[in-house]
PDB file of C-alpha atoms in Angstrom:
ATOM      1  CA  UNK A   1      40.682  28.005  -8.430  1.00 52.00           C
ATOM      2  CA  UNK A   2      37.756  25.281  -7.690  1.00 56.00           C
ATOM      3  CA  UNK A   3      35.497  24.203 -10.540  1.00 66.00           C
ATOM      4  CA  UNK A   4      32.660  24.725  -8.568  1.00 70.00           C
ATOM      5  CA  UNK A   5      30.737  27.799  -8.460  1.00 73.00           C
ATOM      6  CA  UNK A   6      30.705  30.104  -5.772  1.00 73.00           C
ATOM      7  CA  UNK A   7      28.394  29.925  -3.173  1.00 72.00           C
ATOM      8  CA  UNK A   8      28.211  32.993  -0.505  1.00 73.00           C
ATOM      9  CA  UNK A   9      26.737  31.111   2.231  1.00 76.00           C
ATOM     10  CA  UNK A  10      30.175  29.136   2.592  1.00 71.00           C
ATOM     11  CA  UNK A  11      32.836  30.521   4.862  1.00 67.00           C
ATOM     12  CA  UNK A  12      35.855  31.252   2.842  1.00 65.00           C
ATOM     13  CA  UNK A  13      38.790  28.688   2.271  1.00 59.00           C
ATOM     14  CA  UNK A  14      36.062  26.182   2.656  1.00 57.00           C
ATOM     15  CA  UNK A  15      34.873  25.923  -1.363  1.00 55.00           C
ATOM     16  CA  UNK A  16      34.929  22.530  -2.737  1.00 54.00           C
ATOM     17  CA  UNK A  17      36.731  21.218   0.246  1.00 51.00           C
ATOM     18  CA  UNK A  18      35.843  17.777   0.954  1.00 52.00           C
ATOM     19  CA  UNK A  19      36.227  18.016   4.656  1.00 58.00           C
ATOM     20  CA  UNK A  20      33.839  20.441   5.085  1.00 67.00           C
ATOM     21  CA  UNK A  21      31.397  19.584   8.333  1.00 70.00           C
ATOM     22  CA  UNK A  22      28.432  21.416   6.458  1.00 75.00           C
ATOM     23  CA  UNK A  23      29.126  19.494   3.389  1.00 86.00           C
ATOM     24  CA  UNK A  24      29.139  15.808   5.442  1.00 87.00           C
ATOM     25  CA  UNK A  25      25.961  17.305   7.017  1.00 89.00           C
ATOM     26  CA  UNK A  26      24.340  17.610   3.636  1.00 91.00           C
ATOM     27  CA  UNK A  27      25.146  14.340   2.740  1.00 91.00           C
ATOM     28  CA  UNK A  28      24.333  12.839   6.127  1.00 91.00           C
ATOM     29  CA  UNK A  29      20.911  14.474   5.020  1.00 93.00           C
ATOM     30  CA  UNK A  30      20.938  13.446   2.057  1.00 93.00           C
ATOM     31  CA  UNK A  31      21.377  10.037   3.133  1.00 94.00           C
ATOM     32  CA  UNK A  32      18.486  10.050   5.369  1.00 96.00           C
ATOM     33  CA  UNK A  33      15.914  11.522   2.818  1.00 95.00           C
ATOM     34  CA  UNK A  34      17.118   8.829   0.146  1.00 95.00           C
ATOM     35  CA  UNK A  35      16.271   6.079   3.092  1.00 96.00           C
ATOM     36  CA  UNK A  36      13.068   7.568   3.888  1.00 96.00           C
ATOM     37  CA  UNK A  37      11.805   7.750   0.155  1.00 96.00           C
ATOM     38  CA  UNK A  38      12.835   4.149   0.417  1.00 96.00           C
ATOM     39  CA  UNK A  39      10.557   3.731   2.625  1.00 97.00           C
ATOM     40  CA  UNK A  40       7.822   5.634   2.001  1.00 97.00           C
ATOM     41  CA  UNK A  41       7.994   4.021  -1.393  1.00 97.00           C
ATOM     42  CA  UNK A  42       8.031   0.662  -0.146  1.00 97.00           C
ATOM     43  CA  UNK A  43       4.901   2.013   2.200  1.00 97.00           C
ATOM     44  CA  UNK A  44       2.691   2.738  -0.918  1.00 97.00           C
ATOM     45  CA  UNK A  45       3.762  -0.962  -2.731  1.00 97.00           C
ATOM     46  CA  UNK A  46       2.399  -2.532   0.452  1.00 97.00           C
ATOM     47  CA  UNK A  47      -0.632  -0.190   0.671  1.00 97.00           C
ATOM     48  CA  UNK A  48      -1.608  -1.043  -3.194  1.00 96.00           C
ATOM     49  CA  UNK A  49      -1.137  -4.774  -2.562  1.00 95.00           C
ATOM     50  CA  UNK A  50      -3.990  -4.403   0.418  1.00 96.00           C
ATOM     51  CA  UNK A  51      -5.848  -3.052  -2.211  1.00 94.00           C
ATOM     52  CA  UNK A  52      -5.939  -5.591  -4.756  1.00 94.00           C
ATOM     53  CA  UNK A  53      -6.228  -8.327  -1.493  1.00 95.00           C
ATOM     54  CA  UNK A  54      -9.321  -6.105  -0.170  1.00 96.00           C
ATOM     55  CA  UNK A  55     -10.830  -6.412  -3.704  1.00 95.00           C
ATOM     56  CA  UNK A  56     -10.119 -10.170  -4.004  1.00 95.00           C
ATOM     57  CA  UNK A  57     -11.905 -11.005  -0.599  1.00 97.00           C
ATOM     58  CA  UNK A  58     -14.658  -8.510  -1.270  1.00 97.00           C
ATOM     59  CA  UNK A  59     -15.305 -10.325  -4.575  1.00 96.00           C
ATOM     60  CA  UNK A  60     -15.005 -14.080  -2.680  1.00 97.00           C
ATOM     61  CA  UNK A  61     -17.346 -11.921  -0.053  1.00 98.00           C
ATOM     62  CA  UNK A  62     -19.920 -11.593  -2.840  1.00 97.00           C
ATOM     63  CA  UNK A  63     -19.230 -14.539  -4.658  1.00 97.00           C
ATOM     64  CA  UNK A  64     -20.175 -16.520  -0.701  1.00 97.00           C
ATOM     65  CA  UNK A  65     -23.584 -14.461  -0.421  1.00 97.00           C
ATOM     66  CA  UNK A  66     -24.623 -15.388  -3.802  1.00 97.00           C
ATOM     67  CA  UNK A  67     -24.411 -18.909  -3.467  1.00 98.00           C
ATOM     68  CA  UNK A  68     -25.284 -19.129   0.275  1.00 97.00           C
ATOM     69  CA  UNK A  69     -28.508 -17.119  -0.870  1.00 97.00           C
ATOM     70  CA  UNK A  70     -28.875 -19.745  -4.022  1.00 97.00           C
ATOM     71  CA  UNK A  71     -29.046 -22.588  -1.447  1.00 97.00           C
ATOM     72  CA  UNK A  72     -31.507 -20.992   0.995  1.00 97.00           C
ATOM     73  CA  UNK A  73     -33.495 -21.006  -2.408  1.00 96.00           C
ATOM     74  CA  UNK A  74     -32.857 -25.130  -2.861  1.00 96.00           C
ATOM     75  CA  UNK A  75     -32.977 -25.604   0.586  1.00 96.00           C
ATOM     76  CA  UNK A  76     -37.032 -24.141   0.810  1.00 95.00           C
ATOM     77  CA  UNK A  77     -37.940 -25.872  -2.340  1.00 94.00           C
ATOM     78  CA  UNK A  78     -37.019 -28.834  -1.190  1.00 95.00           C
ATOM     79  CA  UNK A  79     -38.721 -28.415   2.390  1.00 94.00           C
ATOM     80  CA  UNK A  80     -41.608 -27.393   0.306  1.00 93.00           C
ATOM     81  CA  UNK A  81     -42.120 -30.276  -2.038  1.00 92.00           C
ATOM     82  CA  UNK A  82     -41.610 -32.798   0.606  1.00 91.00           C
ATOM     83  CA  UNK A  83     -44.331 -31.294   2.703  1.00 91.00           C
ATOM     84  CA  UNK A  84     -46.396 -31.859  -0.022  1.00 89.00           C
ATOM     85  CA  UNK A  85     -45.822 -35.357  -0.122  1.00 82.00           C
ATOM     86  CA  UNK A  86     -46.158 -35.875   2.943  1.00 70.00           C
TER      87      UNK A  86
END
């Protein structure tokens, strides 16, 4: 008797047995799910990493505008006062 329990959906004589085609099936499955959760894990790493990249260059991105907008600021004071002396 096989330690396993019964399962009706198995053809007879084939319980347990290791050579079963249905069972290498499963595993071949099996196999092939494990790989793509792999995947699809590695997927989501990557897709968090362009996150945190996309924030860094949006914050360089703001950090550029502020002091490109600072300098137009120098930049027309300085035209300014040397008109003056002019």
């Amino acid at each position: 008797m096989s330690s396993e329990p019964y399962d009706p959906y198995i053809p007879a004589g084939q319980q347990g047995s290791s050579q079963d085609p249905g069972n290498a099936r499963t595993q071949a499955l099996k196999q092939q799910i494990d790989e793509t959760v792999d995947v699809m894990r590695k997927n989501v790493n990557k897709v968090a990493e362009r996150g945190e990249h996309l924030d860094s260059l949006q914050n360089k991105t703001d950090d550029l505008a502020m002091s490109a907008q600072n300098f137009r600021r120098g930049a027309n004071q300085v035209r300014k006062k040397m008109w003056w002396k002019v």
